[in-house]
């Protein structure tokens, strides 16, 4: 398991990435991808030292990140790349985590599956299948 990215919720990717780049010397954002399953728009930014930031914009009122945005939550989740997604989800569940999103394909990861779990210790965590 390795840290894959840090998810940040924003109201507008273009505006927030431009603002972020003025404060922190990060790379240029990737192309914005709309994921109809997750109902979000996302873009990735290289923050250096093998750290990637994912800027997440709600894709509409039904988006699962709209609540976080309205509550002023910006740091949304940590994502770990795992070899066996089913095993990672099962292990988290056995440790008492709540599975908030069962494994589904993600457009931003070329169809690789992702899952989200929530625990009192780690907050929201995403797992993405390794290549």
Coordinates of N, CA and C in Angstrom, one line a residue:
X1 N 0.9 -1.2 0.0 CA 0.0 0.0 0.0 C 0.9 1.2 0.0
X2 N 0.5 2.2 -0.8 CA 1.3 3.4 -0.9 C 0.3 4.6 -1.0
X3 N 0.7 5.8 -0.5 CA -0.1 6.9 -0.6 C -0.2 7.3 -2.1
X4 N -1.4 7.4 -2.6 CA -1.6 7.7 -4.0 C -1.9 9.2 -4.2
X5 N -2.8 9.8 -3.4 CA -3.1 11.2 -3.5 C -3.8 11.7 -2.3
X6 N -3.9 13.0 -2.2 CA -4.7 13.7 -1.2 C -5.8 14.4 -1.9
X7 N -7.1 14.1 -1.5 CA -8.2 14.7 -2.1 C -8.7 16.0 -1.4
X8 N -8.9 17.1 -2.2 CA -9.3 18.4 -1.7 C -10.6 18.8 -2.4
X9 N -11.6 19.1 -1.7 CA -12.9 19.5 -2.2 C -12.8 21.0 -2.5
X10 N -13.3 21.4 -3.7 CA -13.3 22.8 -4.1 C -14.6 23.1 -4.8
X11 N -15.0 24.4 -4.8 CA -16.2 24.8 -5.6 C -16.0 25.0 -7.0
X12 N -14.7 25.3 -7.4 CA -14.4 25.5 -8.8 C -12.9 25.1 -9.0
X13 N -12.7 24.1 -9.8 CA -11.3 23.6 -10.0 C -10.4 24.6 -10.6
X14 N -10.8 25.2 -11.7 CA -10.0 26.2 -12.3 C -9.5 27.3 -11.4
X15 N -10.5 27.9 -10.7 CA -10.2 29.0 -9.9 C -9.3 28.6 -8.7
X16 N -9.7 27.5 -8.0 CA -9.0 27.1 -6.8 C -7.6 26.6 -7.1
X17 N -7.4 25.9 -8.3 CA -6.0 25.5 -8.6 C -5.1 26.7 -8.9
X18 N -5.7 27.7 -9.6 CA -4.9 28.9 -9.9 C -4.5 29.6 -8.6
X19 N -5.4 29.7 -7.7 CA -5.1 30.3 -6.4 C -4.1 29.5 -5.6
X20 N -4.3 28.2 -5.6 CA -3.4 27.3 -4.9 C -2.0 27.4 -5.4
X21 N -1.9 27.5 -6.8 CA -0.6 27.6 -7.4 C 0.2 28.9 -7.1
X22 N -0.6 29.9 -6.7 CA 0.0 31.2 -6.3 C 0.6 31.1 -4.9
X23 N 0.1 30.2 -4.1 CA 0.5 30.1 -2.7 C 1.6 29.0 -2.6
X24 N 1.4 27.9 -3.3 CA 2.2 26.7 -3.2 C 2.7 26.3 -4.5
X25 N 4.1 26.1 -4.7 CA 4.6 25.8 -6.0 C 4.3 24.4 -6.5
X26 N 3.1 24.2 -7.0 CA 2.8 22.9 -7.5 C 2.7 22.9 -9.0
X27 N 2.6 21.8 -9.7 CA 2.5 21.7 -11.1 C 1.2 22.1 -11.6
X28 N 1.0 22.0 -13.0 CA -0.2 22.4 -13.6 C -1.2 21.3 -13.5
X29 N -2.5 21.6 -13.5 CA -3.5 20.5 -13.3 C -3.6 19.7 -14.6
X30 N -4.0 18.4 -14.3 CA -4.3 17.5 -15.5 C -5.6 18.0 -16.1
X31 N -6.0 17.3 -17.1 CA -7.3 17.6 -17.7 C -8.4 17.3 -16.7
X32 N -9.4 18.1 -16.7 CA -10.5 17.8 -15.7 C -11.4 16.6 -16.3
X33 N -11.6 15.7 -15.4 CA -12.4 14.5 -15.8 C -13.7 14.5 -15.0
X34 N -14.8 14.2 -15.7 CA -16.1 14.1 -15.0 C -16.4 12.6 -14.8
X35 N -16.6 12.2 -13.6 CA -17.0 10.8 -13.2 C -18.4 10.8 -12.9
X36 N -19.2 10.2 -13.8 CA -20.7 10.2 -13.6 C -21.1 9.3 -12.5
X37 N -20.3 8.3 -12.2 CA -20.6 7.4 -11.0 C -20.5 8.1 -9.7
X38 N -19.4 8.8 -9.5 CA -19.1 9.6 -8.3 C -19.8 11.0 -8.3
X39 N -20.2 11.4 -9.5 CA -20.9 12.7 -9.7 C -19.9 13.9 -9.2
X40 N -18.7 13.8 -9.7 CA -17.7 14.8 -9.4 C -16.9 15.1 -10.7
X41 N -16.2 16.2 -10.7 CA -15.2 16.6 -11.6 C -13.9 16.6 -10.9
X42 N -12.9 16.0 -11.4 CA -11.6 16.0 -10.7 C -10.4 16.4 -11.7
X43 N -9.4 16.9 -11.1 CA -8.1 17.2 -11.8 C -7.0 16.9 -10.8
X44 N -5.9 16.4 -11.3 CA -4.8 16.1 -10.5 C -3.6 17.0 -10.7
X45 N -2.9 17.3 -9.6 CA -1.8 18.2 -9.6 C -0.6 17.6 -8.9
X46 N 0.6 17.7 -9.6 CA 1.8 17.1 -9.0 C 2.3 18.1 -8.0
X47 N 2.4 17.7 -6.7 CA 2.9 18.6 -5.6 C 4.3 18.4 -5.3
X48 N 5.0 17.5 -6.1 CA 6.4 17.2 -5.9 C 6.6 16.1 -4.8
X49 N 7.8 15.5 -4.8 CA 8.1 14.4 -3.8 C 7.2 13.3 -3.9
X50 N 6.7 12.9 -5.1 CA 5.8 11.8 -5.3 C 4.4 12.0 -4.6
X51 N 4.0 13.2 -4.4 CA 2.7 13.5 -3.8 C 1.8 14.2 -4.9
X52 N 0.6 13.6 -5.0 CA -0.4 14.2 -5.9 C -1.6 14.7 -5.2
X53 N -2.1 15.8 -5.6 CA -3.3 16.4 -5.1 C -4.4 16.2 -6.1
X54 N -5.6 15.8 -5.6 CA -6.7 15.6 -6.4 C -7.7 16.7 -6.0
X55 N -8.0 17.6 -6.9 CA -9.0 18.7 -6.7 C -10.4 18.1 -7.2
X56 N -11.3 18.1 -6.3 CA -12.6 17.5 -6.5 C -13.7 18.6 -6.4
X57 N -14.5 18.7 -7.5 CA -15.6 19.7 -7.6 C -16.9 18.9 -7.8
X58 N -17.9 19.3 -7.0 CA -19.2 18.6 -7.2 C -19.7 18.7 -8.6
X59 N -20.3 17.6 -9.1 CA -20.8 17.6 -10.4 C -22.3 17.9 -10.4
X60 N -22.8 18.3 -9.3 CA -24.2 18.7 -9.2 C -24.7 18.6 -7.8
X61 N -25.9 18.9 -7.5 CA -26.5 18.9 -6.2 C -26.5 17.5 -5.6
X62 N -26.5 16.4 -6.4 CA -26.5 15.0 -5.8 C -25.1 14.5 -5.6
X63 N -24.1 15.3 -5.8 CA -22.7 14.8 -5.6 C -22.5 14.5 -4.1
X64 N -21.7 13.4 -3.9 CA -21.4 13.1 -2.5 C -20.5 14.1 -1.8
X65 N -19.8 15.0 -2.5 CA -18.9 15.9 -1.9 C -19.6 17.3 -1.6
X66 N -20.8 17.5 -2.0 CA -21.5 18.7 -1.8 C -21.6 19.1 -0.4
X67 N -21.9 18.1 0.5 CA -22.1 18.3 1.9 C -20.8 18.8 2.5
X68 N -19.7 18.2 2.2 CA -18.4 18.6 2.7 C -18.1 20.0 2.3
X69 N -18.4 20.4 1.0 CA -18.1 21.7 0.6 C -18.9 22.7 1.3
X70 N -20.2 22.4 1.5 CA -21.1 23.4 2.3 C -20.7 23.5 3.7
X71 N -20.0 22.5 4.3 CA -19.6 22.5 5.7 C -18.2 23.2 5.8
X72 N -17.6 23.6 4.7 CA -16.3 24.2 4.7 C -15.2 23.2 4.8
X73 N -15.4 21.9 4.5 CA -14.3 20.9 4.6 C -13.6 21.0 3.3
X74 N -12.3 21.2 3.3 CA -11.5 21.1 2.1 C -10.7 19.9 2.0
X75 N -10.0 19.5 3.0 CA -9.2 18.3 3.0 C -10.2 17.1 3.1
X76 N -10.4 16.4 2.1 CA -11.5 15.4 2.0 C -11.1 14.0 2.3
X77 N -10.0 13.5 1.7 CA -9.6 12.2 2.0 C -8.1 11.9 1.6
X78 N -7.6 10.8 2.1 CA -6.3 10.3 1.7 C -6.7 9.0 0.8
X79 N -5.9 8.9 -0.2 CA -6.1 7.7 -1.1 C -4.9 6.8 -1.1
X80 N -5.0 5.5 -0.9 CA -3.9 4.6 -1.0 C -4.1 3.7 -2.2
X81 N -3.1 3.4 -2.9 CA -3.1 2.4 -4.0 C -2.8 1.1 -3.4
X82 N -3.6 0.1 -3.7 CA -3.5 -1.2 -3.1 C -3.5 -2.3 -4.2
X83 N -2.8 -3.4 -3.9 CA -2.7 -4.5 -4.8 C -4.1 -5.3 -4.9
X84 N -4.7 -5.4 -3.8 CA -6.0 -6.2 -3.8 C -7.1 -5.4 -3.1
X85 N -7.9 -4.8 -3.9 CA -8.9 -3.9 -3.4 C -9.9 -4.6 -2.5
X86 N -10.3 -5.8 -2.9 CA -11.3 -6.5 -2.0 C -10.7 -6.8 -0.6
X87 N -9.4 -7.2 -0.6 CA -8.8 -7.4 0.7 C -8.7 -6.2 1.5
X88 N -8.3 -5.0 0.9 CA -8.2 -3.8 1.6 C -9.5 -3.4 2.2
X89 N -10.6 -3.5 1.5 CA -11.9 -3.1 2.0 C -12.3 -4.1 3.1
X90 N -12.1 -5.4 2.9 CA -12.4 -6.4 4.0 C -11.7 -6.1 5.2
X91 N -10.4 -5.8 5.1 CA -9.5 -5.5 6.3 C -10.0 -4.3 7.0
X92 N -10.4 -3.2 6.3 CA -10.9 -2.0 6.9 C -12.2 -2.3 7.6
X93 N -13.1 -3.1 6.9 CA -14.4 -3.4 7.5 C -14.2 -4.2 8.8
X94 N -13.3 -5.2 8.8 CA -13.0 -6.0 10.0 C -12.5 -5.1 11.2
X95 N -11.8 -4.0 10.8 CA -11.2 -3.1 11.8 C -12.3 -2.1 12.3
X96 N -13.5 -2.2 11.8 CA -14.5 -1.4 12.3 C -14.9 -0.2 11.4
X97 N -14.2 -0.1 10.2 CA -14.5 1.0 9.3 C -15.9 0.8 8.6
X98 N -16.5 1.8 8.3 CA -17.8 1.8 7.6 C -17.4 1.9 6.1
X99 N -17.9 1.0 5.3 CA -17.7 1.1 3.8 C -18.8 2.0 3.3
X100 N -18.3 3.2 2.8 CA -19.3 4.2 2.3 C -19.5 4.1 0.8
X101 N -18.5 3.4 0.1 CA -18.6 3.2 -1.3 C -18.0 1.9 -1.7
X102 N -18.8 0.9 -2.0 CA -18.2 -0.4 -2.4 C -17.4 -0.2 -3.7
X103 N -16.5 -1.1 -4.0 CA -15.7 -1.0 -5.2 C -16.5 -0.7 -6.5
X104 N -16.1 0.4 -7.2 CA -16.7 0.8 -8.5 C -15.6 1.3 -9.4
X105 N -15.8 1.2 -10.7 CA -14.8 1.7 -11.6 C -14.8 3.2 -11.6
X106 N -13.6 3.8 -11.8 CA -13.5 5.3 -11.7 C -12.9 5.8 -13.0
X107 N -13.6 6.7 -13.6 CA -13.2 7.3 -14.9 C -11.8 8.0 -14.8
X108 N -11.5 8.6 -13.7 CA -10.3 9.3 -13.5 C -9.1 8.4 -13.4
X109 N -9.3 7.1 -13.2 CA -8.3 6.1 -13.1 C -8.4 5.1 -14.2
X110 N -8.9 5.5 -15.3 CA -9.0 4.6 -16.5 C -9.7 3.4 -16.2
X111 N -10.8 3.4 -15.4 CA -11.6 2.3 -15.1 C -11.1 1.4 -13.9
X112 N -9.9 1.7 -13.4 CA -9.5 1.0 -12.2 C -10.6 1.2 -11.1
X113 N -10.8 0.2 -10.3 CA -11.8 0.4 -9.2 C -11.3 1.1 -8.0
X114 N -12.2 1.8 -7.4 CA -12.0 2.5 -6.1 C -13.0 2.1 -5.1
X115 N -12.7 2.4 -3.9 CA -13.7 2.2 -2.8 C -13.4 3.2 -1.7
X116 N -14.4 3.6 -0.9 CA -14.2 4.6 0.2 C -14.6 3.9 1.5
X117 N -13.8 4.1 2.5 CA -14.2 3.7 3.8 C -14.0 4.8 4.8
X118 N -14.8 4.8 5.9 CA -14.7 5.8 6.9 C -14.4 5.2 8.3
X119 N -13.4 5.7 9.0 CA -13.2 5.2 10.3 C -13.0 6.4 11.2
X120 N -13.3 6.2 12.5 CA -13.1 7.3 13.5 C -11.6 7.7 13.6
X121 N -10.7 6.8 13.3 CA -9.3 7.1 13.5 C -8.8 7.8 12.2
X122 N -9.1 7.3 11.1 CA -8.5 7.8 9.8 C -9.4 8.7 9.0
X123 N -10.7 8.9 9.4 CA -11.6 9.7 8.6 C -11.9 9.0 7.3
X124 N -12.1 9.7 6.2 CA -12.4 9.2 4.9 C -11.2 8.7 4.2
X125 N -11.2 7.5 3.8 CA -10.0 6.9 3.1 C -10.5 6.3 1.8
X126 N -9.8 6.5 0.7 CA -10.1 5.9 -0.6 C -9.0 4.9 -0.9
X127 N -9.4 3.8 -1.5 CA -8.5 2.8 -2.0 C -8.6 2.8 -3.5
X128 N -7.5 2.7 -4.2 CA -7.6 2.6 -5.7 C -6.7 1.3 -6.0
X129 N -7.2 0.6 -7.0 CA -6.5 -0.6 -7.4 C -5.2 -0.2 -8.1
X130 N -4.1 -1.0 -7.8 CA -2.8 -0.7 -8.5 C -2.9 -1.2 -9.9
X131 N -2.1 -0.6 -10.7 CA -2.0 -1.0 -12.1 C -1.6 -2.4 -12.3

